[in-house]
Tab-separated table of C-alpha atoms in Angstrom:
chain	number	residue	atom	x	y	z
A	1	MET	CA	125.293	97.585	92.440
A	2	LYS	CA	124.998	95.479	89.363
A	3	SER	CA	122.686	92.515	89.662
A	4	PRO	CA	124.525	89.326	89.399
A	5	ILE	CA	122.035	87.739	86.939
A	6	SER	CA	121.725	91.026	84.853
A	7	ASP	CA	124.461	89.669	81.961
A	8	SER	CA	123.759	85.876	82.382
A	9	ALA	CA	121.861	83.566	84.065
A	10	PRO	CA	123.017	80.035	84.582
A	11	SER	CA	120.954	77.932	86.411
A	12	GLU	CA	123.460	77.337	89.261
A	13	ILE	CA	122.982	81.125	89.846
A	14	LEU	CA	119.598	81.353	90.070
A	15	SER	CA	118.966	78.299	92.539
A	16	LYS	CA	121.670	79.670	95.066
A	17	PRO	CA	120.613	78.009	98.200
A	18	ASP	CA	120.537	81.083	100.332
A	19	TRP	CA	117.085	82.464	101.082
A	20	ARG	CA	118.297	86.139	101.764
A	21	TRP	CA	119.989	86.474	98.429
A	22	GLN	CA	117.173	85.137	96.628
A	23	MET	CA	115.351	87.979	98.222
A	24	ARG	CA	117.900	90.566	97.509
A	25	ASN	CA	117.931	89.385	94.137
A	26	ARG	CA	114.405	89.190	93.122
A	27	ILE	CA	113.971	89.963	89.368
A	28	SER	CA	111.723	92.982	89.047
A	29	SER	CA	112.883	94.362	85.704
A	30	LEU	CA	112.357	93.581	81.996
A	31	SER	CA	116.208	93.564	81.206
A	32	GLU	CA	116.363	91.137	83.839
A	33	LEU	CA	113.830	88.851	82.821
A	34	GLU	CA	114.712	89.025	79.328
A	35	ASN	CA	118.024	87.299	80.124
A	36	ILE	CA	116.041	84.627	81.376
A	37	ILE	CA	113.166	83.965	79.246
A	38	SER	CA	112.032	85.150	75.697
A	39	LEU	CA	109.233	87.407	76.573
A	40	THR	CA	106.326	87.876	74.257
A	41	ASP	CA	104.696	91.146	73.353
A	42	GLU	CA	101.644	90.388	75.624
A	43	GLU	CA	104.158	89.731	78.466
A	44	LYS	CA	105.943	93.106	77.917
A	45	ARG	CA	103.039	94.938	77.690
A	46	GLY	CA	102.004	93.451	80.994
A	47	ILE	CA	105.184	94.345	82.842
A	48	SER	CA	104.940	97.813	81.646
A	49	GLY	CA	101.469	98.437	82.625
A	50	SER	CA	101.305	96.250	85.918
A	51	ALA	CA	102.809	98.834	88.227
A	52	ARG	CA	99.780	100.959	88.329
A	53	VAL	CA	98.015	97.579	89.025
A	54	PHE	CA	100.021	95.180	90.676
A	55	ARG	CA	103.945	95.054	91.130
A	56	TRP	CA	105.910	92.340	89.716
A	57	LYS	CA	109.169	90.442	91.640
A	58	ILE	CA	110.298	87.031	91.140
A	59	THR	CA	112.829	84.898	92.898
A	60	PRO	CA	115.674	83.675	90.835
A	61	TYR	CA	115.091	80.135	92.016
A	62	TYR	CA	111.499	80.252	90.635
A	63	ALA	CA	112.319	81.778	87.380
A	64	SER	CA	114.803	78.957	87.086
A	65	LEU	CA	111.596	76.697	86.892
A	66	MET	CA	110.364	78.643	83.881
A	67	ASN	CA	110.324	77.516	80.341
A	68	PRO	CA	112.082	79.905	78.584
A	69	LYS	CA	110.630	79.546	75.141
A	70	ASP	CA	106.904	78.717	76.179
A	71	PRO	CA	104.708	81.531	77.147
A	72	GLU	CA	102.147	78.976	78.429
A	73	CYS	CA	104.422	77.458	80.940
A	74	PRO	CA	102.560	77.062	84.102
A	75	ILE	CA	105.112	78.137	86.310
A	76	ARG	CA	105.713	81.211	83.958
A	77	LYS	CA	102.282	82.261	83.777
A	78	GLN	CA	101.793	82.482	87.903
A	79	VAL	CA	104.387	85.350	88.180
A	80	VAL	CA	105.272	87.088	84.828
A	81	PRO	CA	102.721	89.731	84.194
A	82	HIS	CA	100.547	89.694	81.208
A	83	GLU	CA	98.509	92.308	79.372
A	84	ASP	CA	95.424	90.047	79.958
A	85	GLU	CA	95.427	91.703	83.762
A	86	LEU	CA	95.243	95.049	82.224
A	87	LEU	CA	91.929	94.454	81.309
A	88	GLN	CA	89.261	95.563	83.584
A	89	GLY	CA	86.759	92.754	83.774
A	90	CYS	CA	83.286	94.488	85.205
A	91	GLU	CA	82.069	95.937	88.325
A	92	GLU	CA	81.724	92.379	89.828
A	93	TYR	CA	85.671	92.250	89.996
A	94	SER	CA	86.934	93.795	93.052
A	95	LEU	CA	90.190	94.201	95.067
A	96	ASP	CA	88.531	92.791	98.175
A	97	PRO	CA	85.971	90.549	96.979
A	98	LEU	CA	85.886	88.884	100.434
A	99	GLU	CA	85.348	92.006	102.128
A	100	GLU	CA	87.966	91.661	104.078
A	101	LEU	CA	88.438	95.113	105.057
A	102	ALA	CA	84.639	94.993	106.351
A	103	HIS	CA	85.715	92.412	108.811
A	104	SER	CA	88.895	93.759	110.301
A	105	PRO	CA	88.680	95.383	113.777
A	106	ALA	CA	92.319	96.337	113.584
A	107	LYS	CA	94.887	97.015	110.990
A	108	ASN	CA	95.587	93.454	108.800
A	109	LEU	CA	93.539	91.349	111.265
A	110	ILE	CA	90.579	89.754	109.621
A	111	HIS	CA	87.441	88.443	111.906
A	112	ASN	CA	85.328	86.347	109.679
A	113	TYR	CA	84.738	83.457	111.718
A	114	LYS	CA	83.900	83.507	115.560
A	115	ASP	CA	86.472	81.420	116.843
A	116	ARG	CA	89.596	82.333	114.532
A	117	VAL	CA	91.298	85.324	112.826
A	118	ALA	CA	93.770	86.019	109.965
A	119	PHE	CA	96.520	88.070	110.974
A	120	CYS	CA	98.405	89.853	107.973
A	121	ILE	CA	101.777	90.324	109.668
A	122	SER	CA	103.578	91.265	106.499
A	123	THR	CA	103.076	92.730	103.021
A	124	GLU	CA	105.758	90.891	101.138
A	125	CYS	CA	106.172	87.742	99.366
A	126	PRO	CA	109.179	86.162	97.596
A	127	SER	CA	107.393	86.515	94.390
A	128	PHE	CA	104.061	88.230	93.873
A	129	CYS	CA	101.549	85.764	92.121
A	130	ARG	CA	99.156	87.331	89.283
A	131	PHE	CA	96.137	85.889	90.830
A	132	CYS	CA	96.960	87.069	94.443
A	133	LEU	CA	93.926	87.457	96.717
A	134	ARG	CA	95.229	90.305	98.326
A	135	LYS	CA	96.884	92.611	95.915
A	136	ARG	CA	95.390	95.311	97.524
A	137	MET	CA	98.007	95.411	100.112
A	138	VAL	CA	100.814	93.087	99.040
A	139	GLY	CA	103.946	94.951	98.009
A	140	HIS	CA	102.350	98.286	99.465
A	141	SER	CA	104.829	99.634	101.902
A	142	GLU	CA	101.896	101.836	103.549
A	143	GLN	CA	100.198	98.385	104.672
A	144	ASN	CA	103.083	97.332	106.925
A	145	LEU	CA	102.099	97.429	110.433
A	146	ARG	CA	103.600	99.773	112.972
A	147	PRO	CA	104.401	98.825	116.240
A	148	GLU	CA	101.392	100.633	117.857
A	149	GLU	CA	98.580	98.772	115.220
A	150	TYR	CA	100.824	95.449	116.276
A	151	GLU	CA	100.127	95.784	119.824
A	152	GLU	CA	96.338	96.756	118.786
A	153	ALA	CA	95.802	93.362	117.103
A	154	ILE	CA	97.535	91.637	119.588
A	155	GLN	CA	95.521	93.316	122.220
A	156	TYR	CA	92.083	92.500	120.219
A	157	ILE	CA	92.921	88.716	119.935
A	158	SER	CA	93.907	88.745	123.657
A	159	SER	CA	90.531	90.277	124.791
A	160	HIS	CA	88.409	88.264	122.712
A	161	THR	CA	88.378	84.768	124.467
A	162	GLU	CA	86.248	83.203	121.514
A	163	ILE	CA	89.553	83.213	119.458
A	164	ARG	CA	91.108	79.641	119.555
A	165	ASP	CA	92.873	79.709	116.447
A	166	VAL	CA	95.157	82.474	114.639
A	167	LEU	CA	96.289	82.252	110.857
A	168	LEU	CA	99.552	84.102	110.502
A	169	THR	CA	99.474	84.982	106.889
A	170	GLY	CA	100.062	88.259	104.640
A	171	GLY	CA	101.867	88.603	102.221
A	172	ASP	CA	103.958	85.752	103.602
A	173	PRO	CA	104.673	85.641	107.632
A	174	LEU	CA	108.147	83.778	106.731
A	175	THR	CA	109.391	87.070	105.110
A	176	LEU	CA	109.882	87.979	108.934
A	177	GLY	CA	113.474	86.669	110.244
A	178	ASP	CA	113.572	83.813	112.879
A	179	ASP	CA	113.899	85.650	115.838
A	180	THR	CA	110.779	88.140	115.146
A	181	LEU	CA	108.789	85.603	113.708
A	182	ILE	CA	109.246	83.353	116.790
A	183	SER	CA	108.438	86.175	119.232
A	184	LEU	CA	105.236	86.557	117.511
A	185	ILE	CA	104.419	82.847	117.633
A	186	THR	CA	105.549	82.880	121.430
A	187	THR	CA	103.169	85.760	122.299
A	188	LEU	CA	100.370	84.176	120.711
A	189	ARG	CA	100.942	80.757	122.567
A	190	ASN	CA	101.154	82.790	125.829
A	191	ILE	CA	97.501	84.013	125.240
A	192	PRO	CA	95.793	81.273	127.264
A	193	HIS	CA	92.400	80.841	124.890
A	194	VAL	CA	94.592	80.224	122.095
A	195	ASP	CA	94.666	76.821	121.053
A	196	ILE	CA	95.843	76.514	117.449
A	197	ILE	CA	98.418	78.598	115.455
A	198	ARG	CA	98.502	78.305	111.724
A	199	LEU	CA	101.008	79.933	109.160
A	200	GLY	CA	99.897	80.427	105.427
A	201	THR	CA	103.342	80.383	103.498
A	202	ARG	CA	104.611	79.662	99.701
A	203	TYR	CA	107.953	79.905	100.837
A	204	PRO	CA	108.502	76.062	100.029
A	205	VAL	CA	107.167	76.910	96.594
A	206	LEU	CA	108.845	79.951	95.317
A	207	ASN	CA	112.025	80.054	97.839
A	208	PRO	CA	112.226	77.017	99.357
A	209	PHE	CA	116.062	77.576	101.111
A	210	ARG	CA	113.880	79.852	103.701
A	211	ILE	CA	112.815	76.431	105.223
A	212	THR	CA	115.936	75.693	107.725
A	213	GLY	CA	116.240	72.974	110.340
A	214	GLU	CA	116.861	75.576	112.917
A	215	LEU	CA	113.733	77.726	112.220
A	216	CYS	CA	111.532	74.281	112.289
A	217	ARG	CA	113.383	73.107	115.384
A	218	ARG	CA	112.212	76.751	117.054
A	219	ILE	CA	108.685	76.301	115.459
A	220	SER	CA	108.184	72.742	116.934
A	221	GLU	CA	109.009	74.047	120.535
A	222	LEU	CA	106.057	76.061	120.258
A	223	HIS	CA	103.236	73.552	118.902
A	224	PRO	CA	100.568	72.953	118.061
A	225	VAL	CA	101.646	75.138	115.214
A	226	TRP	CA	100.399	74.117	111.715
A	227	ILE	CA	101.639	75.104	108.250
A	228	ASN	CA	100.080	75.380	105.072
A	229	THR	CA	101.491	75.721	101.756
A	230	HIS	CA	100.478	76.685	98.312
A	231	PHE	CA	101.462	74.666	95.185
A	232	ASN	CA	99.454	74.712	92.019
A	233	HIS	CA	101.266	72.440	89.340
A	234	PRO	CA	103.374	69.148	89.951
A	235	ALA	CA	106.507	71.244	88.394
A	236	GLU	CA	106.648	73.051	91.348
A	237	LEU	CA	107.475	70.015	93.632
A	238	THR	CA	111.152	70.009	92.837
A	239	PRO	CA	114.036	68.284	94.888
A	240	GLN	CA	114.532	71.864	97.086
A	241	ALA	CA	110.875	72.306	97.372
A	242	ALA	CA	110.732	68.305	98.527
A	243	GLU	CA	113.892	69.125	100.964
A	244	ALA	CA	111.674	71.875	102.560
A	245	LEU	CA	108.635	69.980	102.742
A	246	HIS	CA	110.571	67.241	104.804
A	247	THR	CA	112.271	69.533	107.063
A	248	MET	CA	109.019	70.572	108.262
A	249	VAL	CA	107.412	67.603	108.597
A	250	ASP	CA	110.572	65.748	110.477
A	251	ALA	CA	110.262	68.710	112.649
A	252	GLY	CA	106.873	67.343	113.492
A	253	ILE	CA	104.765	70.147	112.133
A	254	PRO	CA	101.469	69.043	110.284
A	255	VAL	CA	101.990	70.502	107.154
A	256	GLY	CA	98.934	70.857	104.275
A	257	ASN	CA	98.355	72.273	100.737
A	258	GLN	CA	96.221	75.089	99.412
A	259	THR	CA	95.807	74.862	95.579
A	260	VAL	CA	94.109	77.442	93.359
A	261	LEU	CA	92.280	76.265	90.301
A	262	LEU	CA	93.725	78.434	87.420
A	263	LYS	CA	92.922	78.126	83.764
A	264	GLY	CA	95.496	77.473	81.612
A	265	ILE	CA	97.666	76.456	84.430
A	266	ASN	CA	96.069	73.286	86.366
A	267	ASN	CA	92.389	73.160	85.150
A	268	ASP	CA	93.073	69.636	84.375
A	269	GLU	CA	92.336	66.515	86.340
A	270	SER	CA	95.296	64.391	85.379
A	271	ILE	CA	97.636	67.686	86.688
A	272	LEU	CA	96.093	68.002	89.642
A	273	ARG	CA	95.750	64.084	90.385
A	274	GLU	CA	99.733	64.337	89.831
A	275	LEU	CA	100.072	67.262	91.946
A	276	PHE	CA	97.991	65.600	94.941
A	277	GLN	CA	99.784	62.288	94.463
A	278	LYS	CA	103.199	63.811	94.983
A	279	LEU	CA	102.228	65.954	97.851
A	280	VAL	CA	101.005	62.892	99.715
A	281	THR	CA	104.248	60.927	99.222
A	282	HIS	CA	105.839	63.942	100.659
A	283	ARG	CA	103.796	63.709	103.640
A	284	VAL	CA	101.690	66.664	102.735
A	285	ARG	CA	97.782	66.599	103.076
A	286	PRO	CA	96.051	68.441	99.913
A	287	TYR	CA	93.715	70.633	102.115
A	288	TYR	CA	91.715	72.911	99.764
A	289	LEU	CA	91.319	73.257	96.215
A	290	TYR	CA	90.037	76.997	96.109
A	291	GLN	CA	87.997	78.153	93.057
A	292	SER	CA	89.765	81.367	91.672
A	293	GLN	CA	88.164	84.607	93.169
A	294	SER	CA	86.663	87.415	91.122
A	295	ILE	CA	89.763	89.768	91.644
A	296	GLU	CA	90.578	92.473	89.885
A	297	GLY	CA	92.725	91.559	86.833
A	298	THR	CA	92.421	87.996	87.325
A	299	ARG	CA	89.250	87.109	84.895
A	300	HIS	CA	91.821	85.180	82.774
A	301	PHE	CA	92.540	82.865	85.306
A	302	GLN	CA	88.996	81.882	86.064
A	303	THR	CA	87.261	78.691	85.245
A	304	THR	CA	83.703	78.137	85.614
A	305	ILE	CA	82.440	76.608	89.188
A	306	GLU	CA	80.823	73.843	87.069
A	307	GLU	CA	84.252	72.595	85.347
A	308	GLY	CA	85.698	72.416	88.848
A	309	MET	CA	83.053	70.282	90.293
A	310	GLU	CA	83.488	68.004	87.067
A	311	ILE	CA	87.226	67.748	87.452
A	312	MET	CA	86.928	67.200	91.324
A	313	GLU	CA	84.075	64.160	90.301
A	314	LYS	CA	86.972	62.823	87.817
A	315	LEU	CA	89.249	62.689	90.847
A	316	ARG	CA	87.046	60.409	92.960
A	317	GLY	CA	87.878	56.928	93.155
A	318	THR	CA	91.097	57.571	90.999
A	319	LEU	CA	92.873	59.005	94.385
A	320	THR	CA	93.424	57.585	98.031
A	321	GLY	CA	90.693	59.581	99.938
A	322	PHE	CA	92.953	61.826	102.075
A	323	ALA	CA	94.918	62.910	98.832
A	324	ILE	CA	91.570	64.705	97.639
A	325	PRO	CA	91.102	68.220	98.637
A	326	LEU	CA	87.895	69.985	99.343
A	327	TYR	CA	86.843	72.245	96.683
A	328	VAL	CA	85.604	75.421	98.012
A	329	LEU	CA	84.838	79.175	97.359
A	330	ASP	CA	85.866	81.833	99.792
A	331	THR	CA	82.812	84.205	100.310
A	332	PRO	CA	82.311	86.927	102.732
A	333	TYR	CA	80.287	84.613	104.394
A	334	GLY	CA	82.954	81.998	104.788
A	335	LYS	CA	84.356	78.942	102.733
A	336	VAL	CA	81.558	76.838	101.034
A	337	PRO	CA	82.205	73.681	99.836
A	338	LEU	CA	81.403	73.408	95.758
A	339	ASN	CA	79.530	70.337	96.151
A	340	PRO	CA	75.784	69.551	95.952
A	341	HIS	CA	74.943	70.717	99.624
A	342	GLY	CA	76.708	73.836	98.983
A	343	TYR	CA	76.096	74.743	94.932
A	344	LYS	CA	72.342	75.492	94.780
A	345	GLY	CA	72.492	76.265	90.800
A	346	ARG	CA	73.346	78.803	88.339
A	347	GLN	CA	71.222	82.093	87.019
A	348	GLY	CA	72.850	83.591	84.228
A	349	ASN	CA	76.224	84.771	84.918
A	350	TYR	CA	75.824	84.142	88.511
A	351	VAL	CA	76.210	81.016	90.594
A	352	GLN	CA	73.832	80.529	93.916
A	353	ILE	CA	76.305	79.225	97.020
A	354	ARG	CA	74.829	78.270	100.499
A	355	SER	CA	77.109	78.917	103.216
A	356	TYR	CA	77.452	77.208	106.439
A	357	SER	CA	75.194	79.605	108.065
A	358	GLY	CA	72.446	79.067	105.553
A	359	LYS	CA	73.112	82.581	103.951
A	360	ILE	CA	73.127	82.559	99.944
A	361	TRP	CA	76.095	84.079	98.047
A	362	GLN	CA	75.602	85.070	94.583
A	363	GLU	CA	78.954	84.473	93.056
A	364	PHE	CA	79.636	86.342	89.621
A	365	ASN	CA	81.120	83.278	87.524
A	366	PRO	CA	80.251	83.902	83.763
A	367	GLU	CA	79.899	80.664	81.551
């Protein structure tokens, strides 16, 4: 069937407020994308070479936010492949920098902290972010859970009474239908020692029409359920995104935001200040600012840790306290605050980081 955006792409088509239509009509070919933006040669080479590294798809809604003539557009750079990601950095760049596979007692279940687990219940996302932490699994059908693998993960959570907190992530957990998602949350809620259930989703950013009043009502009946979303730039806080955030908060769902510090996109204190201020006006708490990980194909997004610390220092005193997120580096030893307590100094291209357990992690972070 011919794509409805194959010949023309007026904004009213691209932003059609139907989340399933958005998923069915994700842009995934060069010819479709050329109807929306003027691609550079670097982007074309990135698209042609990306399949062997990491798939790409973009919801029409998110594509409608891109500047068609500016390759430096912060929306565009997050989802359009670029030849830079085809360049191999060095052996320090990995598809599993957090060693999640080594902490997986069951498929797609990550038990790194004693009292909490991350459960990757979907391998699909509305769009594939070029800096994705889990590009080793996102978009790969063989990573989907079979029924027996799903049951094995639930059994593991049920039998480990130290687990109090379950994060549903992926991929994006909201890719599941309402009934499937609510059934899983209900199953977890019925495990006596599970106190907190969290959802990590980028749907409010990439396909905000997924956030319906009915879904939020059903989630609210299973509280405490927390949602963390992922806005990286003020331009993503559109009226549609704001409506999605308000729908969640009005249903009594606590909402936080996790931002990744990305070179050429948001590594500027004025951009981050605007983002955090706007999030707070929508009753969303900025939670984490993540240092970009050493993931294969993402070196061009990385800032130095010192630059991130300098940006955070400039934000202090210019924002309400609860509008300032915690700047962290995720490591195989857990998340480490990038402040004078966690940052122990630099040795050449490596930064020494002290984890909560006292272990020292050497993060490859070239000057």
